[in-house]
């Protein structure tokens, strides 16, 4: 059984749908940069907005791919649809109650949370710590909204319905894009918090509509003794333990970064946005598309189909993430300047964001491979090993962070994050090769073509950059010309070389582009 074309179609559907979300996410960051620059107030908002994201990741995000989708997919495959619906009802009721209690607790303990994450502001501007407290309290309901949306996404993924979840992400990002320009004259930085809440609320509405369209009817009777709930909790327990360590790492990162200057977190966030764009469009999309099939193949004992699907996913990730990394590395500065350097965002901010981006790109390559490796373990209903590897990688982060922080400031933290990503991906690949076997052979020959095509692309970009250096006046037009000409020429050379080397994925993608164009 060969799952490549089907996987590519599902991943393409996710990528096309989530592209709107990524573009609007980038527009969101451009709006923030234009309205507020890379100031201390933006750093305070970033920390406050991190709180609901951290809690979502702990309660739902880690559970979604590790436990919810595999168990839901397995229940849908093996059990009557009515039993599947009862499981969904139980999940929604349990999460609704737990999340309500959590929001109340966050409102009460916002000062303590702010101190844990942002005490470094006491060195530069103590008022920023109080602003962080107020923003956390405004954003607390987002924990409930984001987490319930995550449960809805898990149900839709198990039904192999990917379009609406991807569109829902776009709607979420649209909240800040619309709210901030309208409200900033009256409430300043709090307009961003209002935009988060508005986007999250509309996101839930869209996902609920998608679930209704699927034909699934959830019963009013809730069965909290459903046996699948215990399976979900057993699978999630190791992940939860690992996420405690991971959450500690994120909190430590924010705490250390807040002590390196009030702008550091804002700079790191802008660079992270550009790094996460290709990760979301490529690696996350491919991994999510593969997860339900990997879960079903493992449940049915079809190990060869499991290995083939995973290998196809990894090849597709490598094919697409390598040119994205080369492009960001060589064209990062004009890209940052074109997107962010307006109004309150200064040339100094561009230099600092570009410096962080150049380091993040290295970690992006490892993170891209790591997503399908993690999801493969989740599909095998093995969450313990990824959790243990997560703890190990956090140890790597802490060691590198404290070694480099004094000499490099916030850039030392960026290198620490890159080291964490690299160590996690390398160990996960070794473990999966040990557990599933056959990956090395199925991926043999991948690195040589990439090793030839990527330098050729880089040389093409450098040549275009040199050629346009004296022929175009500095400004947005020059940056746009360089990105279009250099990026287009580099991508064409990269694709042409891999085509000549016989990569089937390139032939399928270019064939699909030609069909759509025709």
XYZ file of C-alpha atoms in Angstrom:
518
model
C 0.000 0.000 0.000
C 1.423 3.394 -0.967
C -0.094 6.406 0.727
C 1.996 9.136 -0.847
C -0.515 10.727 -3.260
C -3.345 10.582 -0.703
C -1.141 12.016 1.997
C 0.003 14.769 -0.344
C -3.639 15.627 -1.128
C -4.595 15.798 2.546
C -1.500 17.813 3.395
C -2.194 20.154 0.463
C -5.736 20.677 1.720
C -4.425 21.542 5.167
C -1.709 23.787 3.752
C -4.056 25.661 1.442
C -6.576 26.145 4.213
C -4.004 27.138 6.821
C -2.192 29.428 4.364
C -4.894 32.018 4.972
C -4.280 31.668 8.702
C -0.522 32.024 8.306
C -0.853 35.039 6.027
C -3.285 36.691 8.435
C -0.971 35.746 11.303
C 1.825 37.553 9.520
C -0.495 40.500 8.878
C -1.334 40.457 12.599
C 2.370 40.814 13.424
C 2.726 43.610 10.869
C -0.178 45.462 12.485
C 1.364 45.062 15.945
C 4.758 46.254 14.689
C 3.264 49.261 12.908
C 1.055 50.333 15.840
C 3.434 49.640 18.726
C 6.883 48.831 17.289
C 9.078 46.489 19.340
C 8.516 48.190 22.682
C 8.260 47.085 26.282
C 4.462 47.194 26.091
C 4.564 44.688 23.241
C 6.848 42.450 25.298
C 4.339 42.636 28.187
C 1.534 41.626 25.824
C 3.622 38.755 24.426
C 4.149 37.374 27.936
C 0.479 37.770 28.883
C -0.658 36.160 25.630
C 1.761 33.297 26.294
C -0.189 32.297 29.420
C -3.360 31.034 27.671
C -1.187 29.419 24.993
C 0.893 27.584 27.618
C -2.228 26.361 29.412
C -3.812 25.326 26.109
C -0.663 23.417 25.155
C -0.631 21.697 28.542
C -4.330 20.776 28.670
C -5.268 20.235 25.021
C -2.413 20.939 22.605
C -0.219 18.092 23.832
C -3.217 15.821 24.264
C -4.668 16.593 20.820
C -2.122 14.757 18.706
C -0.799 12.425 21.409
C -4.080 11.053 22.759
C -7.263 12.670 21.448
C -6.856 12.090 17.704
C -5.414 8.548 17.989
C -8.118 7.373 20.447
C -10.929 9.139 18.588
C -9.712 7.691 15.272
C -9.456 4.216 16.772
C -12.938 4.470 18.344
C -14.406 5.651 15.056
C -12.716 2.762 13.225
C -13.611 -0.031 15.645
C -16.810 1.034 17.451
C -20.346 2.078 16.474
C -20.737 5.743 15.613
C -23.102 6.229 18.565
C -20.343 5.204 20.965
C -17.979 7.625 19.243
C -20.553 10.403 19.754
C -20.858 9.543 23.467
C -17.075 9.848 23.812
C -17.147 13.288 22.177
C -19.920 14.403 24.552
C -17.928 13.240 27.568
C -14.840 15.130 26.396
C -16.702 18.398 25.940
C -18.401 18.259 29.333
C -15.212 17.391 31.221
C -13.154 20.077 29.538
C -15.845 22.740 29.966
C -15.960 22.230 33.731
C -12.184 22.018 34.241
C -11.493 25.059 32.065
C -14.043 27.226 33.856
C -12.335 26.530 37.181
C -8.948 27.268 35.628
C -10.043 30.668 34.271
C -11.273 31.695 37.732
C -7.949 30.631 39.275
C -5.990 32.584 36.661
C -7.938 35.773 37.403
C -7.101 35.416 41.104
C -3.434 34.492 40.756
C -2.501 36.762 37.827
C 0.095 38.737 39.890
C 1.945 35.574 40.858
C 1.898 34.289 37.269
C 3.213 37.609 35.971
C 6.043 37.617 38.520
C 7.086 34.086 37.522
C 7.237 34.967 33.828
C 8.266 38.632 33.777
C 10.129 39.542 36.972
C 13.025 40.607 34.743
C 11.025 43.753 33.946
C 11.830 44.970 37.475
C 15.340 45.733 36.180
C 14.217 47.879 33.244
C 10.680 49.184 33.940
C 8.593 47.930 36.915
C 5.445 49.406 35.335
C 5.674 46.722 32.656
C 5.161 44.034 35.314
C 1.890 45.646 36.432
C 0.813 45.971 32.800
C 1.496 42.257 32.360
C -0.809 41.462 35.323
C -3.672 43.501 33.845
C -3.234 41.912 30.413
C -3.223 38.392 31.899
C -6.560 39.077 33.596
C -8.120 40.378 30.386
C -6.835 37.372 28.439
C -7.792 34.695 30.995
C -11.054 33.665 29.197
C -8.957 32.829 26.148
C -7.832 29.680 27.993
C -11.416 28.341 27.841
C -12.005 29.467 24.274
C -8.744 28.132 22.826
C -8.983 24.805 24.643
C -12.564 24.040 23.612
C -11.574 24.963 20.055
C -8.734 22.438 20.352
C -11.154 19.669 21.358
C -13.348 20.543 18.383
C -10.296 20.350 16.115
C -9.373 16.917 17.471
C -12.838 15.596 16.654
C -12.703 17.036 13.141
C -9.196 15.646 12.532
C -10.359 12.172 13.601
C -13.148 12.503 11.026
C -10.443 13.530 8.479
C -12.056 16.919 7.999
C -9.198 19.386 7.769
C -10.458 22.467 5.931
C -12.506 24.158 8.649
C -9.844 23.748 11.369
C -7.351 25.455 9.070
C -9.821 28.240 8.264
C -10.591 28.658 11.957
C -6.945 29.581 12.551
C -7.306 32.350 9.982
C -10.375 33.688 11.748
C -8.520 33.679 15.056
C -5.695 35.798 13.620
C -8.199 38.143 12.034
C -9.337 39.234 15.502
C -6.250 41.358 16.191
C -6.014 42.558 12.587
C -9.488 44.114 12.854
C -9.676 45.041 16.524
C -6.296 46.682 17.085
C -6.533 49.532 14.523
C -10.107 50.287 15.623
C -9.554 50.233 19.380
C -5.950 51.360 19.859
C -6.815 55.094 20.116
C -9.059 54.345 23.111
C -7.493 51.409 24.961
C -3.933 51.164 23.593
C -2.173 47.827 24.021
C -5.362 46.262 25.435
C -6.791 46.365 21.909
C -4.572 43.367 21.167
C -6.095 41.405 24.059
C -9.616 42.215 22.863
C -8.641 41.016 19.397
C -7.407 37.674 20.827
C -10.707 37.101 22.644
C -12.819 38.080 19.627
C -10.856 35.842 17.278
C -11.018 32.891 19.670
C -14.789 33.270 20.078
C -15.457 33.307 16.340
C -13.069 30.372 15.921
C -15.217 28.198 18.195
C -18.339 29.147 16.266
C -16.774 28.134 12.957
C -15.520 24.797 14.305
C -18.893 24.017 15.880
C -20.536 24.671 12.516
C -18.041 22.298 10.849
C -18.880 19.601 13.389
C -22.601 20.075 12.750
C -21.977 19.793 9.001
C -20.169 16.503 9.529
C -23.475 14.920 10.549
C -22.226 13.926 14.001
C -24.992 14.372 16.560
C -23.724 14.534 20.130
C -26.126 13.113 22.756
C -27.226 15.167 25.762
C -26.490 12.227 28.035
C -22.882 12.342 29.135
C -21.011 9.125 29.925
C -18.029 10.075 32.092
C -17.271 6.361 32.537
C -16.634 5.814 28.844
C -13.631 3.424 28.676
C -11.898 5.540 26.026
C -11.530 8.386 28.543
C -9.271 6.215 30.657
C -7.209 5.370 27.561
C -6.847 9.065 26.745
C -5.689 9.822 30.279
C -3.200 6.934 30.251
C -1.735 8.145 26.961
C -1.683 11.736 28.143
C -0.062 11.116 31.544
C 3.516 10.855 30.205
C 2.899 13.810 27.892
C 1.582 15.854 30.824
C 4.709 15.083 32.810
C 6.854 16.126 29.861
C 4.782 19.272 29.333
C 5.380 20.307 32.938
C 9.078 20.382 32.096
C 8.419 22.039 28.729
C 6.234 24.697 30.365
C 9.016 25.316 32.852
C 11.393 25.839 29.922
C 9.091 28.366 28.222
C 8.567 30.191 31.498
C 12.310 30.254 32.153
C 12.887 31.538 28.610
C 10.434 34.419 29.153
C 11.902 35.180 32.583
C 15.479 35.253 31.289
C 14.531 37.203 28.155
C 12.692 39.856 30.179
C 15.973 40.460 32.027
C 18.001 41.072 28.841
C 16.092 44.245 27.921
C 12.480 45.275 27.535
C 12.567 44.824 23.734
C 14.125 41.351 23.619
C 10.858 39.400 23.790
C 9.339 41.545 21.046
C 12.357 40.899 18.791
C 12.278 37.167 19.468
C 8.532 37.028 18.760
C 8.902 38.726 15.364
C 11.649 36.293 14.365
C 9.616 33.338 15.637
C 6.659 34.416 13.494
C 8.742 34.169 10.308
C 10.223 30.826 11.366
C 6.829 29.333 12.218
C 5.265 30.282 8.891
C 6.952 27.459 6.898
C 6.703 25.085 9.866
C 2.946 25.513 9.974
C 2.390 25.378 6.245
C 4.682 22.400 5.691
C 5.547 20.235 8.667
C 2.453 20.668 10.830
C 0.138 20.286 7.828
C 1.828 17.097 6.628
C 1.992 15.636 10.142
C -1.673 16.320 10.900
C -2.691 14.880 7.547
C -0.726 11.705 8.278
C -1.773 11.228 11.917
C -5.245 9.667 11.411
C -3.879 7.251 8.781
C -0.867 6.338 10.878
C -3.201 5.657 13.822
C -5.454 3.444 11.696
C -2.546 1.535 10.104
C -1.069 0.818 13.531
C -4.451 -0.226 14.960
C -4.951 -2.638 12.046
C -1.426 -4.022 12.315
C -0.424 -2.773 8.846
C 3.181 -1.994 9.719
C 4.446 -1.687 6.148
C 1.755 0.882 5.327
C 2.642 2.701 8.563
C 6.330 2.918 7.613
C 5.544 3.938 4.039
C 3.196 6.736 5.153
C 5.731 8.050 7.650
C 8.600 7.920 5.152
C 6.488 9.719 2.540
C 5.698 12.399 5.084
C 9.332 12.876 6.060
C 10.455 13.089 2.434
C 7.767 15.670 1.697
C 8.743 17.716 4.748
C 12.419 17.718 3.766
C 11.611 18.554 0.159
C 9.717 21.701 1.162
C 11.410 22.892 4.364
C 14.966 23.019 2.972
C 14.291 25.740 0.353
C 12.258 27.670 2.932
C 15.251 27.607 5.288
C 17.685 28.691 2.563
C 15.376 31.539 1.572
C 14.884 32.796 5.138
C 18.595 32.623 5.847
C 19.692 34.609 2.787
C 16.682 36.911 2.402
C 15.822 37.411 6.065
C 16.869 41.056 6.356
C 14.943 42.407 3.332
C 11.957 40.296 4.404
C 11.968 41.713 7.944
C 12.455 45.226 6.599
C 9.611 44.894 4.096
C 7.132 43.361 6.535
C 7.811 45.116 9.819
C 9.896 48.289 9.398
C 7.099 50.858 9.424
C 6.085 53.643 11.812
C 7.367 52.631 15.268
C 9.486 49.673 14.082
C 13.035 50.997 13.550
C 16.074 49.876 11.485
C 17.703 48.749 14.744
C 14.702 46.464 15.338
C 15.221 44.995 11.855
C 18.861 44.187 12.613
C 17.998 42.515 15.916
C 15.101 40.481 14.517
C 17.237 39.322 11.571
C 20.009 38.209 13.928
C 17.533 36.057 15.858
C 15.944 34.718 12.671
C 19.283 33.506 11.277
C 19.684 31.311 14.364
C 16.056 30.165 14.495
C 16.310 28.917 10.897
C 18.819 26.261 11.988
C 16.408 24.995 14.624
C 13.557 25.134 12.137
C 15.121 22.362 10.049
C 15.208 20.029 13.041
C 11.750 21.075 14.270
C 10.254 20.347 10.846
C 11.457 16.737 10.948
C 10.520 16.399 14.605
C 6.781 16.946 14.045
C 6.130 13.794 11.964
C 8.432 11.771 14.241
C 6.440 12.788 17.316
C 3.120 12.125 15.605
C 4.317 8.683 14.541
C 4.867 7.762 18.190
C 1.465 9.188 19.111
C -0.156 7.108 16.381
C 1.485 4.046 17.954
C -0.095 5.152 21.258
C 3.352 5.505 22.788
C 3.567 8.837 24.572
C 6.164 7.917 27.171
C 9.243 8.028 24.948
C 8.449 11.440 23.378
C 7.845 12.807 26.874
C 11.191 11.505 28.132
C 12.979 12.930 25.096
C 11.241 16.244 25.773
C 12.676 16.307 29.281
C 16.138 15.564 27.889
C 15.885 18.380 25.328
C 14.814 20.874 28.008
C 17.954 19.921 29.914
C 19.943 20.760 26.777
C 18.153 24.134 26.567
C 18.907 25.028 30.180
C 22.587 24.104 29.857
C 23.086 26.113 26.649
C 21.007 29.064 27.879
C 23.030 29.605 31.036
C 26.285 29.030 29.159
C 25.543 31.707 26.523
C 23.214 34.205 28.232
C 25.938 36.304 29.832
C 27.944 36.646 26.621
C 25.183 36.840 23.989
C 22.093 38.151 25.774
C 18.789 37.202 24.158
C 20.606 35.605 21.201
C 22.023 33.064 23.642
C 18.434 32.042 24.398
C 17.745 31.674 20.681
C 20.758 29.364 20.349
C 19.516 27.406 23.371
C 16.147 26.888 21.687
C 17.889 25.712 18.515
C 19.982 23.228 20.499
C 16.806 21.930 22.135
C 15.136 21.359 18.753
C 18.192 19.597 17.327
C 18.655 17.252 20.275
C 14.970 16.310 20.333
C 14.771 15.523 16.601
C 17.967 13.467 16.514
C 17.020 11.324 19.505
C 13.456 10.833 18.226
C 14.690 9.631 14.849
C 16.974 7.105 16.506
C 14.172 5.832 18.752
C 11.686 5.512 15.902
C 14.205 3.645 13.788
C 14.619 1.279 16.743
C 10.881 0.854 17.372
C 9.430 0.813 13.846
C 12.458 -0.041 11.724
C 12.849 0.484 8.005
C 13.047 4.283 8.056
C 16.741 4.480 7.259
C 16.323 2.358 4.156
C 13.246 4.209 2.942
C 14.970 7.578 3.365
C 18.287 6.456 1.903
C 19.395 8.705 -0.896
C 17.400 11.729 0.296
C 20.306 13.730 1.712
C 22.503 13.589 -1.395
C 19.993 15.250 -3.770
C 19.116 17.834 -1.110
C 22.808 18.412 -0.482
C 23.232 19.296 -4.155
C 20.007 21.272 -4.702
C 20.190 23.466 -1.573
C 23.679 24.940 -2.291
C 22.653 25.534 -5.906
C 19.631 27.454 -4.669
C 21.798 29.444 -2.239
C 24.261 30.308 -5.027
C 21.393 31.466 -7.228
C 20.026 33.694 -4.465
C 23.481 35.177 -3.845
C 23.949 35.858 -7.558
C 20.592 37.618 -7.833
C 21.370 39.621 -4.685
C 24.705 40.715 -6.170
C 23.145 41.486 -9.532
C 20.432 43.692 -8.072
C 22.751 45.350 -5.556
C 23.633 48.335 -7.685
C 20.716 48.401 -10.052
C 17.798 49.166 -7.748
C 17.415 52.141 -5.402
C 17.213 51.182 -1.717
C 13.680 50.943 -0.329
C 10.632 48.741 -0.274
C 10.721 48.327 -4.028
C 14.277 46.997 -3.877
C 13.377 44.578 -1.080
C 10.322 43.364 -2.959
C 12.312 42.934 -6.188
C 15.013 40.977 -4.384
C 12.508 38.693 -2.650
C 10.558 38.053 -5.844
C 13.498 37.631 -8.217
C 15.825 35.843 -5.815
C 13.173 33.646 -4.276
C 11.658 32.736 -7.627
C 14.982 31.969 -9.311
C 16.269 30.005 -6.338
C 13.103 27.918 -6.057
C 13.163 27.208 -9.801
C 16.768 25.976 -9.675
C 16.034 23.844 -6.602
C 12.941 22.229 -8.153
C 14.651 21.681 -11.508
C 17.590 19.858 -9.944
C 15.376 17.573 -7.869
C 13.196 16.921 -10.919
C 16.252 15.806 -12.879
C 17.267 13.572 -9.956
C 13.905 11.821 -10.179
C 12.147 12.851 -6.959
C 8.533 11.642 -7.392
C 7.215 14.242 -4.938
C 8.499 17.061 -7.157
C 6.838 15.526 -10.194
C 3.526 15.175 -8.339
C 3.602 18.751 -7.006
C 4.562 20.317 -10.333
C 1.996 18.151 -12.103
C -0.706 19.364 -9.720
C 0.370 22.975 -10.317
C 0.144 22.489 -14.088
C -3.327 20.924 -13.807
C -4.592 23.777 -11.676
C -3.045 26.305 -14.034
C -4.710 24.616 -16.993
